[in-house]
Coordinates of C-alpha atoms in Angstrom, one line a residue:
X1 CA 133.3 -21.8 -82.6
X2 CA 131.9 -21.7 -86.2
X3 CA 129.5 -24.5 -85.3
X4 CA 128.3 -22.5 -82.3
X5 CA 127.8 -19.4 -84.4
X6 CA 125.8 -21.4 -87.0
X7 CA 123.7 -22.8 -84.2
X8 CA 123.0 -19.4 -82.8
X9 CA 122.0 -18.2 -86.3
X10 CA 119.6 -21.1 -86.6
X11 CA 118.1 -20.2 -83.2
X12 CA 117.6 -16.7 -84.4
X13 CA 115.8 -17.8 -87.5
X14 CA 112.6 -19.0 -85.6
X15 CA 112.8 -15.8 -83.5
X16 CA 113.0 -13.7 -86.7
X17 CA 110.2 -15.7 -88.3
X18 CA 108.1 -15.2 -85.2
X19 CA 108.8 -11.5 -85.0
X20 CA 108.1 -11.1 -88.7
X21 CA 105.1 -13.3 -88.4
X22 CA 103.8 -11.2 -85.5
X23 CA 104.4 -8.0 -87.5
X24 CA 102.6 -9.6 -90.5
X25 CA 99.8 -10.8 -88.3
X26 CA 99.4 -7.4 -86.8
X27 CA 99.2 -5.8 -90.2
X28 CA 96.8 -8.5 -91.4
X29 CA 94.5 -8.1 -88.4
X30 CA 94.4 -4.3 -88.8
X31 CA 93.8 -4.7 -92.5
X32 CA 91.0 -7.2 -91.8
X33 CA 89.4 -4.8 -89.3
X34 CA 89.5 -1.9 -91.8
X35 CA 88.2 -4.1 -94.6
X36 CA 85.3 -5.3 -92.4
X37 CA 84.7 -1.7 -91.3
X38 CA 84.5 -0.5 -94.9
X39 CA 82.3 -3.5 -95.9
X40 CA 79.9 -2.8 -93.0
X41 CA 79.8 0.9 -93.8
X42 CA 79.1 0.2 -97.5
X43 CA 76.3 -2.3 -96.7
X44 CA 75.0 0.2 -94.2
X45 CA 75.0 3.0 -96.8
X46 CA 73.1 0.8 -99.2
X47 CA 70.6 0.0 -96.5
X48 CA 70.3 3.7 -95.6
X49 CA 69.4 4.5 -99.2
X50 CA 67.0 1.6 -99.4
X51 CA 65.2 2.3 -96.2
X52 CA 65.1 6.1 -96.9
X53 CA 63.2 5.3 -100.0
X54 CA 60.9 3.0 -98.0
X55 CA 60.2 5.8 -95.5
X56 CA 59.4 8.2 -98.4
X57 CA 57.1 5.6 -99.8
X58 CA 55.4 5.3 -96.4
X59 CA 54.8 9.0 -96.3
X60 CA 53.6 9.0 -99.9
X61 CA 50.7 6.9 -98.6
X62 CA 49.5 10.0 -96.7
X63 CA 50.2 12.3 -99.7
X64 CA 48.2 9.9 -102.0
X65 CA 45.1 10.4 -99.8
X66 CA 45.3 14.2 -100.3
X67 CA 45.8 13.6 -104.0
X68 CA 42.6 11.5 -104.1
X69 CA 40.6 14.2 -102.4
X70 CA 42.1 16.8 -104.7
X71 CA 41.0 14.8 -107.8
X72 CA 37.5 14.6 -106.3
X73 CA 37.4 18.3 -105.7
X74 CA 38.6 19.2 -109.2
X75 CA 36.3 16.7 -110.9
X76 CA 33.3 18.0 -108.9
X77 CA 34.3 21.7 -109.4
X78 CA 35.1 22.3 -105.8
X79 CA 32.5 20.0 -104.1
X80 CA 33.2 16.9 -102.1
X81 CA 29.9 15.3 -101.4
X82 CA 29.6 12.7 -98.8
X83 CA 33.0 13.7 -97.3
X84 CA 32.6 11.6 -94.2
X85 CA 31.9 8.4 -96.3
X86 CA 34.8 9.2 -98.7
X87 CA 37.2 9.9 -95.8
X88 CA 36.1 6.8 -94.0
X89 CA 36.9 4.7 -97.0
X90 CA 40.4 6.3 -97.2
X91 CA 41.1 6.0 -93.5
X92 CA 44.1 3.9 -92.3
X93 CA 45.6 3.0 -89.0
X94 CA 48.4 5.5 -89.4
X95 CA 46.1 8.4 -90.0
X96 CA 44.8 10.6 -87.2
X97 CA 42.4 12.6 -89.3
X98 CA 41.4 13.6 -92.8
X99 CA 40.3 17.2 -93.4
X100 CA 39.3 19.6 -96.1
X101 CA 39.8 23.4 -95.9
X102 CA 38.0 25.4 -98.6
X103 CA 39.6 28.9 -98.8
X104 CA 42.0 27.7 -96.1
X105 CA 39.3 27.2 -93.4
X106 CA 38.9 23.7 -92.1
X107 CA 35.2 22.8 -92.5
X108 CA 35.1 19.0 -92.4
X109 CA 37.2 16.5 -90.4
X110 CA 37.0 12.8 -90.2
X111 CA 36.7 11.4 -87.7
X112 CA 34.7 14.3 -86.1
X113 CA 34.9 12.9 -82.5
X114 CA 37.8 14.4 -80.7
X115 CA 38.9 16.6 -83.6
X116 CA 36.4 19.4 -83.3
X117 CA 39.1 21.9 -82.3
X118 CA 40.8 21.4 -85.7
X119 CA 38.2 23.5 -87.5
X120 CA 40.2 26.7 -87.7
X121 CA 41.2 29.3 -90.2
X122 CA 44.6 28.0 -91.3
X123 CA 45.6 31.1 -93.3
X124 CA 45.4 33.3 -90.2
X125 CA 46.5 30.8 -87.5
X126 CA 49.6 31.9 -85.7
X127 CA 51.4 28.6 -85.9
X128 CA 50.1 27.4 -89.3
X129 CA 49.3 30.5 -91.3
X130 CA 52.8 31.2 -92.7
X131 CA 53.4 27.7 -94.0
X132 CA 49.8 27.4 -95.4
X133 CA 50.2 30.7 -97.3
X134 CA 53.6 29.5 -98.6
X135 CA 52.1 26.2 -99.8
X136 CA 49.2 28.0 -101.5
X137 CA 51.5 30.6 -103.2
X138 CA 54.0 28.0 -104.4
X139 CA 51.3 25.4 -105.2
X140 CA 53.3 22.7 -103.4
X141 CA 52.4 20.0 -100.9
X142 CA 53.9 20.9 -97.5
X143 CA 54.5 19.1 -94.3
X144 CA 54.4 20.6 -90.8
X145 CA 55.5 18.8 -87.6
X146 CA 56.0 16.6 -85.7
X147 CA 53.7 18.1 -83.1
X148 CA 51.9 16.6 -80.1
X149 CA 48.4 15.3 -80.7
X150 CA 45.6 15.8 -78.1
X151 CA 44.7 12.2 -78.5
X152 CA 48.3 11.2 -77.5
X153 CA 51.4 10.6 -79.6
X154 CA 52.7 12.8 -82.4
X155 CA 51.6 13.7 -85.8
X156 CA 52.6 15.5 -89.0
X157 CA 50.2 17.6 -91.1
X158 CA 50.3 17.1 -94.9
X159 CA 48.6 19.9 -96.7
X160 CA 47.9 19.8 -100.5
X161 CA 46.8 23.1 -102.2
X162 CA 44.0 22.5 -104.7
X163 CA 43.5 24.8 -107.7
X164 CA 40.5 24.9 -109.9
X165 CA 40.2 26.3 -113.4
X166 CA 38.7 29.8 -113.4
X167 CA 36.3 31.2 -116.0
X168 CA 39.2 32.7 -117.9
X169 CA 41.2 29.5 -117.8
X170 CA 43.6 30.6 -115.1
X171 CA 44.1 28.5 -111.9
X172 CA 42.0 29.6 -108.9
X173 CA 42.9 28.6 -105.4
X174 CA 40.1 26.4 -103.9
X175 CA 41.6 25.3 -100.6
X176 CA 43.5 22.4 -99.0
X177 CA 43.1 18.7 -98.7
X178 CA 44.8 17.6 -95.5
X179 CA 45.9 14.4 -93.8
X180 CA 47.3 14.2 -90.3
X181 CA 49.6 11.2 -90.1
X182 CA 50.7 9.6 -86.9
X183 CA 54.4 9.1 -86.4
X184 CA 56.2 6.9 -86.0
X185 CA 53.2 4.6 -86.6
X186 CA 53.3 5.3 -90.4
X187 CA 56.8 3.8 -90.5
X188 CA 56.0 0.7 -88.4
X189 CA 56.8 -1.9 -91.1
X190 CA 59.9 -0.2 -92.4
X191 CA 61.3 0.5 -88.9
X192 CA 60.5 -3.1 -87.7
X193 CA 62.4 -4.5 -90.7
X194 CA 65.3 -2.1 -90.1
X195 CA 65.7 -3.0 -86.4
X196 CA 65.2 -6.7 -87.2
X197 CA 68.4 -6.5 -89.3
X198 CA 70.2 -5.1 -86.3
X199 CA 70.4 -1.4 -86.9
X200 CA 69.9 1.7 -84.7
X201 CA 68.4 4.7 -86.4
X202 CA 67.3 8.3 -86.1
X203 CA 65.0 10.2 -88.4
X204 CA 64.8 14.0 -88.0
X205 CA 63.2 16.6 -90.1
X206 CA 62.8 20.4 -90.4
X207 CA 59.5 21.4 -88.8
X208 CA 58.5 23.1 -92.0
X209 CA 59.9 24.3 -95.3
X210 CA 60.3 27.8 -93.8
X211 CA 62.3 26.7 -90.7
X212 CA 65.7 25.3 -90.1
X213 CA 64.7 24.0 -86.7
X214 CA 64.6 20.2 -86.6
X215 CA 62.6 17.7 -84.6
X216 CA 63.1 13.9 -84.1
X217 CA 60.4 12.1 -86.0
X218 CA 61.4 8.6 -84.9
X219 CA 64.4 7.0 -83.2
X220 CA 65.7 3.7 -81.8
X221 CA 66.7 5.8 -78.7
X222 CA 70.4 4.7 -78.7
X223 CA 73.4 6.9 -79.0
X224 CA 75.1 6.5 -82.4
X225 CA 78.7 7.0 -83.2
X226 CA 79.7 8.2 -86.7
X227 CA 76.5 7.0 -88.3
X228 CA 75.7 6.8 -92.1
X229 CA 73.6 9.8 -92.9
X230 CA 71.2 10.0 -95.9
X231 CA 69.5 13.3 -96.6
X232 CA 66.4 13.8 -98.7
X233 CA 63.7 16.3 -99.3
X234 CA 60.0 15.5 -99.0
X235 CA 57.1 17.9 -99.4
X236 CA 59.5 20.9 -98.9
X237 CA 60.9 19.6 -95.6
X238 CA 64.5 18.3 -95.2
X239 CA 65.0 14.8 -93.6
X240 CA 68.1 13.4 -92.1
X241 CA 68.1 9.6 -91.8
X242 CA 71.0 8.2 -89.7
X243 CA 71.7 4.5 -89.2
X244 CA 74.4 2.3 -87.9
X245 CA 74.7 -1.4 -86.7
X246 CA 73.4 -1.8 -83.2
X247 CA 76.5 -3.7 -82.1
X248 CA 78.9 -1.1 -83.6
X249 CA 81.1 -0.8 -86.7
X250 CA 83.0 -4.0 -85.8
X251 CA 79.8 -5.8 -86.6
X252 CA 80.7 -9.4 -87.6
X253 CA 84.3 -9.0 -86.8
X254 CA 85.9 -11.3 -84.1
X255 CA 89.6 -11.0 -83.4
X256 CA 90.1 -14.5 -81.8
X257 CA 89.5 -16.7 -84.9
X258 CA 91.7 -14.5 -87.0
X259 CA 94.4 -14.5 -84.3
X260 CA 94.3 -18.3 -84.3
X261 CA 94.5 -18.2 -88.0
X262 CA 97.4 -15.8 -87.8
X263 CA 99.4 -18.1 -85.5
X264 CA 98.7 -20.9 -88.0
X265 CA 100.1 -18.7 -90.7
X266 CA 103.2 -18.1 -88.7
X267 CA 103.7 -21.8 -88.3
X268 CA 102.4 -22.8 -91.7
X269 CA 103.2 -20.4 -94.5
X270 CA 100.5 -21.8 -96.6
X271 CA 97.9 -20.4 -94.1
X272 CA 99.0 -16.9 -95.3
X273 CA 97.8 -17.7 -98.8
X274 CA 94.4 -18.7 -97.4
X275 CA 94.1 -15.3 -95.6
X276 CA 95.0 -13.4 -98.7
X277 CA 92.4 -15.3 -100.7
X278 CA 89.7 -14.6 -98.1
X279 CA 90.5 -10.9 -98.2
X280 CA 90.5 -10.8 -102.0
X281 CA 87.2 -12.6 -102.0
X282 CA 85.8 -9.9 -99.7
X283 CA 87.0 -7.2 -102.1
X284 CA 85.4 -9.0 -105.1
X285 CA 82.1 -9.3 -103.2
X286 CA 82.1 -5.6 -102.4
X287 CA 82.9 -4.7 -106.0
X288 CA 80.1 -6.9 -107.3
X289 CA 77.7 -5.3 -104.9
X290 CA 78.7 -1.8 -106.1
X291 CA 77.8 -2.6 -109.7
X292 CA 74.8 -4.8 -109.3
X293 CA 71.1 -3.9 -108.9
X294 CA 70.0 -5.7 -105.7
X295 CA 66.3 -6.3 -106.9
X296 CA 66.9 -7.7 -110.4
X297 CA 70.5 -9.0 -110.2
X298 CA 71.3 -7.0 -113.4
X299 CA 74.0 -4.5 -113.6
X300 CA 73.3 -1.0 -112.3
X301 CA 74.2 2.1 -114.3
X302 CA 77.7 2.2 -112.9
X303 CA 78.4 -1.4 -113.9
X304 CA 76.7 -0.9 -117.3
X305 CA 79.0 2.1 -118.1
X306 CA 82.1 0.1 -117.0
X307 CA 81.2 -2.9 -119.2
X308 CA 80.5 -0.6 -122.2
X309 CA 83.8 1.1 -121.8
X310 CA 85.6 -2.2 -121.8
X311 CA 83.9 -3.3 -125.0
X312 CA 84.5 0.0 -126.8
X313 CA 88.2 0.0 -125.8
X314 CA 88.6 -3.2 -127.8
X315 CA 87.1 -1.9 -131.0
X316 CA 85.8 1.7 -131.5
X317 CA 84.3 0.8 -134.9
X318 CA 82.1 -2.1 -133.7
X319 CA 78.4 -1.8 -134.4
X320 CA 76.1 -1.7 -131.4
X321 CA 72.4 -1.3 -130.8
X322 CA 71.3 0.6 -127.8
X323 CA 67.9 -0.2 -126.2
X324 CA 66.0 1.9 -123.7
X325 CA 62.7 0.6 -122.3
X326 CA 60.3 1.0 -119.4
X327 CA 57.0 -0.5 -118.1
X328 CA 53.9 1.3 -119.3
X329 CA 51.9 2.8 -116.5
X330 CA 54.2 1.4 -113.8
X331 CA 53.0 3.8 -111.2
X332 CA 49.5 2.5 -111.8
X333 CA 50.7 -1.1 -111.2
X334 CA 52.3 0.0 -107.9
X335 CA 49.2 2.0 -106.8
X336 CA 46.7 -0.7 -107.9
X337 CA 48.5 -3.9 -106.8
X338 CA 51.2 -2.7 -104.4
X339 CA 55.0 -2.5 -104.6
X340 CA 55.5 -6.2 -104.1
X341 CA 53.7 -6.9 -107.4
X342 CA 55.5 -3.9 -109.0
X343 CA 58.8 -5.5 -108.0
X344 CA 57.7 -8.8 -109.4
X345 CA 57.0 -7.1 -112.7
X346 CA 60.5 -5.6 -112.7
X347 CA 62.1 -9.0 -111.9
X348 CA 60.0 -10.7 -114.7
X349 CA 61.1 -8.1 -117.3
X350 CA 64.7 -8.5 -116.2
X351 CA 64.5 -12.2 -116.6
X352 CA 63.0 -11.7 -120.1
X353 CA 65.9 -9.4 -121.0
X354 CA 68.5 -11.9 -119.9
X355 CA 66.7 -14.7 -121.9
X356 CA 66.4 -12.6 -125.1
X357 CA 69.6 -10.6 -125.1
X358 CA 72.1 -12.6 -122.9
X359 CA 74.5 -13.4 -125.7
X360 CA 77.1 -10.7 -126.3
X361 CA 75.0 -8.0 -124.6
X362 CA 75.2 -5.6 -121.7
X363 CA 72.0 -5.2 -119.7
X364 CA 71.2 -2.9 -116.7
X365 CA 68.4 -1.5 -114.7
X366 CA 68.8 2.3 -114.6
X367 CA 66.4 2.7 -111.6
X368 CA 62.7 2.6 -111.2
X369 CA 61.1 0.9 -114.2
X370 CA 63.7 2.0 -116.7
X371 CA 66.1 -0.6 -118.3
X372 CA 68.9 -0.2 -120.8
X373 CA 70.7 -2.7 -123.0
X374 CA 73.6 -2.7 -125.5
X375 CA 73.6 -5.4 -128.1
X376 CA 77.2 -5.6 -129.1
X377 CA 78.5 -6.4 -132.7
X378 CA 75.0 -6.2 -134.3
X379 CA 73.1 -3.7 -136.4
X380 CA 69.5 -2.3 -136.2
X381 CA 68.5 -4.4 -139.1
X382 CA 69.8 -7.6 -137.6
X383 CA 68.2 -6.9 -134.2
X384 CA 64.9 -5.5 -135.3
X385 CA 62.9 -8.8 -135.4
X386 CA 64.2 -10.0 -132.0
X387 CA 63.4 -6.5 -130.5
X388 CA 59.9 -6.5 -131.9
X389 CA 59.2 -10.1 -130.6
X390 CA 60.6 -9.1 -127.2
X391 CA 58.5 -5.9 -127.0
X392 CA 55.2 -7.5 -128.0
X393 CA 55.4 -10.9 -126.1
X394 CA 52.6 -11.3 -123.5
X395 CA 53.6 -10.5 -119.9
X396 CA 51.6 -11.0 -116.7
X397 CA 51.8 -10.3 -113.0
X398 CA 49.9 -12.3 -110.4
X399 CA 47.7 -10.6 -107.9
X400 CA 45.2 -12.3 -105.5
X401 CA 45.5 -15.5 -107.6
X402 CA 44.7 -13.8 -110.9
X403 CA 46.9 -12.9 -113.8
X404 CA 47.0 -9.3 -115.0
X405 CA 48.8 -8.2 -118.2
X406 CA 51.4 -5.5 -118.3
X407 CA 53.2 -4.0 -121.2
X408 CA 56.4 -2.2 -122.1
X409 CA 57.5 0.5 -124.5
X410 CA 61.0 0.4 -126.1
X411 CA 63.2 2.6 -128.2
X412 CA 66.4 1.6 -129.9
X413 CA 69.3 3.2 -131.9
X414 CA 72.4 2.1 -133.7
X415 CA 76.0 3.1 -133.3
X416 CA 77.6 4.6 -135.4
X417 CA 74.6 5.1 -137.7
X418 CA 72.6 7.3 -135.4
X419 CA 75.4 8.9 -133.3
X420 CA 79.1 9.6 -133.5
X421 CA 79.8 8.8 -129.9
X422 CA 78.7 5.6 -128.2
X423 CA 78.0 7.6 -125.0
X424 CA 75.1 9.2 -126.9
X425 CA 73.5 5.9 -127.9
X426 CA 71.2 5.4 -124.9
X427 CA 70.1 9.0 -125.2
X428 CA 69.1 8.4 -128.9
X429 CA 67.2 5.2 -127.8
X430 CA 65.5 7.3 -125.0
X431 CA 64.2 9.8 -127.6
X432 CA 62.9 6.8 -129.7
X433 CA 61.2 5.5 -126.5
X434 CA 59.6 8.9 -126.0
X435 CA 58.2 8.8 -129.5
X436 CA 56.6 5.4 -128.7
X437 CA 55.1 6.9 -125.6
X438 CA 53.7 9.8 -127.6
X439 CA 52.1 7.5 -130.1
X440 CA 50.2 5.3 -127.6
X441 CA 52.8 3.1 -125.7
X442 CA 53.1 -0.7 -125.9
X443 CA 55.4 -0.7 -129.0
X444 CA 58.9 -0.3 -130.1
X445 CA 60.5 2.2 -132.5
X446 CA 64.0 2.9 -133.9
X447 CA 65.6 6.3 -133.5
X448 CA 64.9 8.8 -136.3
X449 CA 67.4 11.6 -137.0
X450 CA 64.7 14.3 -136.6
X451 CA 64.4 13.8 -132.9
X452 CA 66.2 16.4 -130.8
X453 CA 68.4 15.4 -127.9
X454 CA 66.4 16.5 -124.9
X455 CA 65.3 14.9 -121.7
X456 CA 61.8 13.6 -122.2
X457 CA 58.9 14.7 -120.0
X458 CA 56.5 12.1 -118.7
X459 CA 53.7 14.7 -119.1
X460 CA 54.0 14.4 -122.8
X461 CA 52.8 10.9 -122.7
X462 CA 49.2 12.1 -122.0
X463 CA 48.9 13.9 -125.4
X464 CA 47.5 10.8 -127.1
X465 CA 44.8 10.4 -124.5
X466 CA 43.8 14.1 -124.5
X467 CA 43.9 14.7 -128.2
X468 CA 41.8 11.7 -129.2
X469 CA 38.9 13.1 -127.3
X470 CA 39.0 16.7 -128.8
X471 CA 35.9 17.7 -130.6
X472 CA 37.6 18.2 -133.9
X473 CA 40.6 17.4 -136.1
X474 CA 43.9 18.4 -134.5
X475 CA 47.6 18.4 -135.4
X476 CA 50.9 19.9 -134.3
X477 CA 53.7 21.0 -136.6
X478 CA 56.9 22.9 -136.4
X479 CA 56.4 26.7 -136.9
X480 CA 59.0 27.1 -139.6
X481 CA 58.1 28.0 -143.2
X482 CA 61.2 26.1 -144.4
X483 CA 60.6 23.0 -142.2
X484 CA 56.9 22.7 -141.3
X485 CA 57.5 19.1 -140.0
X486 CA 54.3 17.4 -138.7
X487 CA 54.8 16.2 -135.1
X488 CA 51.4 14.8 -134.3
X489 CA 47.8 14.3 -135.6
X490 CA 44.8 13.0 -133.8
X491 CA 42.6 10.2 -135.1
X492 CA 39.9 12.5 -136.4
X493 CA 42.4 14.4 -138.6
X494 CA 43.9 11.2 -139.9
X495 CA 40.5 9.9 -140.9
X496 CA 39.5 13.4 -142.3
X497 CA 42.6 13.1 -144.6
X498 CA 41.5 9.6 -145.7
X499 CA 44.5 7.8 -144.2
X500 CA 44.6 4.5 -142.3
X501 CA 46.9 5.5 -139.4
X502 CA 49.5 8.0 -138.4
X503 CA 52.3 6.4 -140.4
X504 CA 50.2 6.4 -143.5
X505 CA 49.3 10.0 -142.8
X506 CA 53.0 10.9 -142.6
X507 CA 53.8 9.1 -145.8
X508 CA 51.0 10.9 -147.6
X509 CA 52.0 14.4 -146.4
X510 CA 55.8 13.7 -146.5
X511 CA 55.7 15.0 -142.9
X512 CA 54.8 18.5 -144.0
X513 CA 51.7 20.6 -143.2
X514 CA 52.1 22.5 -146.5
X515 CA 51.1 19.3 -148.3
X516 CA 47.6 19.4 -146.7
X517 CA 46.8 22.7 -148.5
X518 CA 45.7 23.0 -152.1
X519 CA 48.8 23.6 -154.3
X520 CA 47.3 26.9 -155.6
X521 CA 46.8 28.2 -152.1
X522 CA 49.9 27.1 -150.3
X523 CA 51.9 30.4 -150.6
X524 CA 48.9 32.6 -149.8
X525 CA 47.9 30.4 -146.7
X526 CA 51.5 30.6 -145.4
X527 CA 51.7 34.3 -146.0
X528 CA 48.3 34.9 -144.2
X529 CA 49.3 32.8 -141.2
X530 CA 52.6 34.5 -140.6
X531 CA 51.1 37.9 -141.3
X532 CA 48.6 37.4 -138.5
X533 CA 51.2 36.0 -136.1
X534 CA 53.6 38.8 -136.8
X535 CA 50.9 41.4 -136.3
X536 CA 49.6 39.8 -133.2
X537 CA 46.1 41.0 -133.9
X538 CA 44.7 37.9 -132.2
X539 CA 47.6 37.3 -129.8
X540 CA 49.4 34.1 -130.8
X541 CA 46.4 32.8 -132.8
X542 CA 45.8 32.7 -136.6
X543 CA 42.6 32.1 -138.5
X544 CA 42.5 31.1 -142.2
X545 CA 40.4 29.3 -144.8
X546 CA 41.8 27.0 -147.4
X547 CA 41.0 23.8 -149.3
X548 CA 42.2 20.7 -147.5
X549 CA 43.9 18.2 -149.7
X550 CA 42.6 14.6 -149.0
X551 CA 44.6 11.5 -149.9
X552 CA 41.9 10.5 -152.6
X553 CA 42.7 13.7 -154.5
X554 CA 39.6 15.7 -153.5
X555 CA 39.7 19.1 -151.7
X556 CA 37.4 20.3 -149.0
X557 CA 37.0 23.9 -147.8
X558 CA 38.1 24.1 -144.1
X559 CA 38.6 26.6 -141.3
X560 CA 42.0 26.6 -139.7
X561 CA 42.4 28.0 -136.1
X562 CA 46.1 27.8 -135.2
X563 CA 48.2 29.0 -132.2
X564 CA 51.9 29.3 -132.0
X565 CA 53.5 28.1 -128.7
X566 CA 57.0 27.5 -127.4
X567 CA 57.9 23.8 -127.0
X568 CA 60.9 22.6 -125.0
X569 CA 61.7 19.9 -127.6
X570 CA 61.1 21.5 -130.9
X571 CA 61.1 25.3 -130.4
X572 CA 58.1 27.2 -131.8
X573 CA 55.3 24.9 -132.9
X574 CA 51.7 25.4 -134.2
X575 CA 48.7 23.8 -132.5
X576 CA 46.0 23.7 -135.1
X577 CA 42.3 22.8 -135.2
X578 CA 40.8 22.0 -138.6
X579 CA 37.1 22.4 -139.1
X580 CA 35.0 21.4 -142.1
X581 CA 33.5 24.7 -143.5
X582 CA 30.3 22.9 -144.7
X583 CA 29.7 21.4 -141.3
X584 CA 30.3 24.8 -139.5
X585 CA 28.2 26.8 -141.9
X586 CA 25.4 24.3 -141.5
X587 CA 25.1 25.3 -137.9
X588 CA 25.8 29.0 -138.2
X589 CA 24.1 31.4 -140.6
X590 CA 26.5 34.4 -140.1
X591 CA 30.1 34.5 -141.4
X592 CA 32.7 34.3 -138.7
X593 CA 34.9 37.1 -140.1
X594 CA 37.8 34.7 -140.6
X595 CA 40.3 35.7 -143.2
X596 CA 39.7 33.8 -146.4
X597 CA 42.3 32.8 -148.9
X598 CA 40.8 33.5 -152.4
X599 CA 39.7 30.3 -154.1

């Protein structure tokens, strides 16, 4: 009896193992499906972001043509001579026509044949007037369409409002530069690449910035179920970009091999370990993809922050050097040589960073041409030489068989010397990078405590180019009697002061405008300036004479024309032109009526 009971129990054991195995297999298969589903959606989401950027880059080719015409119109004071020749040179296979519309009236179209009906008054046209007036009043590039073209197919109108400088210095509306792009032809390369990788897609947009109605711009034509959606705005219109695998969300997942593996797991318990390892490997791959920049192989910003957090959890008092850098004139590289060459420059810089800073460092690409690095367990003094060598080493890109140099600018800061929280380290380095840009690019600089923590503006980088061509000595300093810190001086002022360069000039003046004035006149000059500013007799301007203190100990009488303005980084600042009195008076017999500080 007992022997039979034991025998029956043993017979139940294989049944129990089979039932448990079936249950485990069911769970494993479901988990595998869900894991594959998530993986496919994550990869699809990454592709949606990537191809949405490519679609925007495609449309930017049309916008770039209107920008070129705008630059010509501005440089020629509203005239575009030889429009047909210029437009012919700018023509591409995705463009239906190129137009200009002075005062909102289309006067010239290329090609003319077949497009004569396009010469209309845009501002008063029933279907175009409202959006054209909106673009003019807001001074923004607008898109309208898609709409049917008389030549067949569909197009989208890109209209760029152009403003000239009026006699009083205020902007005056000139008209529009216009490109009609053909869709989906403009997206041909991007769409072919997308479909080649096995994706269905749909791209829709609002017909204009003033309408919520949407139109399909391009589509694979297949019905999509629960697609990944990426929304973006371009030229005032909202775009929805939807994609999904053409063979569904079970893409790459086949139940039969896993079912066979599951049966093997039931028979051989060791097979279960293999399945677990495979699943874990999938998880690790997805995690690595989430924190890695796909172009350069460096960490992305998310991975960078995670690594930095781990380092600082180990020792909050460890010294670190934060680095922020970018490629000088990277947009020019992309525009001149193409994005493939631009990507090559990014990869080259990433490889250099890994070569120079790989030991005990955290390196990432923030996006675009911006890179960050944290050198762990080192100080600014220890890292300075290596940073300088890295910044100034020659770099080249290859285009059409020839080598072309490119350069970088770099700012760096030290924790805890320059900031109390390591999270502020990159922001300090970014402000140092901005200072490099302001002083001519292609260099590196440590962070200085006088910098204010603000987001830098790319427009500020043009100051060096503009100021060096001003017809006179020019400087900028903080409008504060107690802290008249000099922020900038052009080359002519530096030479007028008898200094070698800007750093020598700052050392000589101790960074203060006050030290450029004769000691006996400093108080009276300052009083005169603020008296004029407070009285607003000349608006925000002030005019004053004083003796300019040169580095060699001599003094020259000068005219000072200053203007106080509000600056987003430093608050109120003075923009000042300095003119040699002797030079001015040699050309003008009459006195100017400027207020003169007694000599």
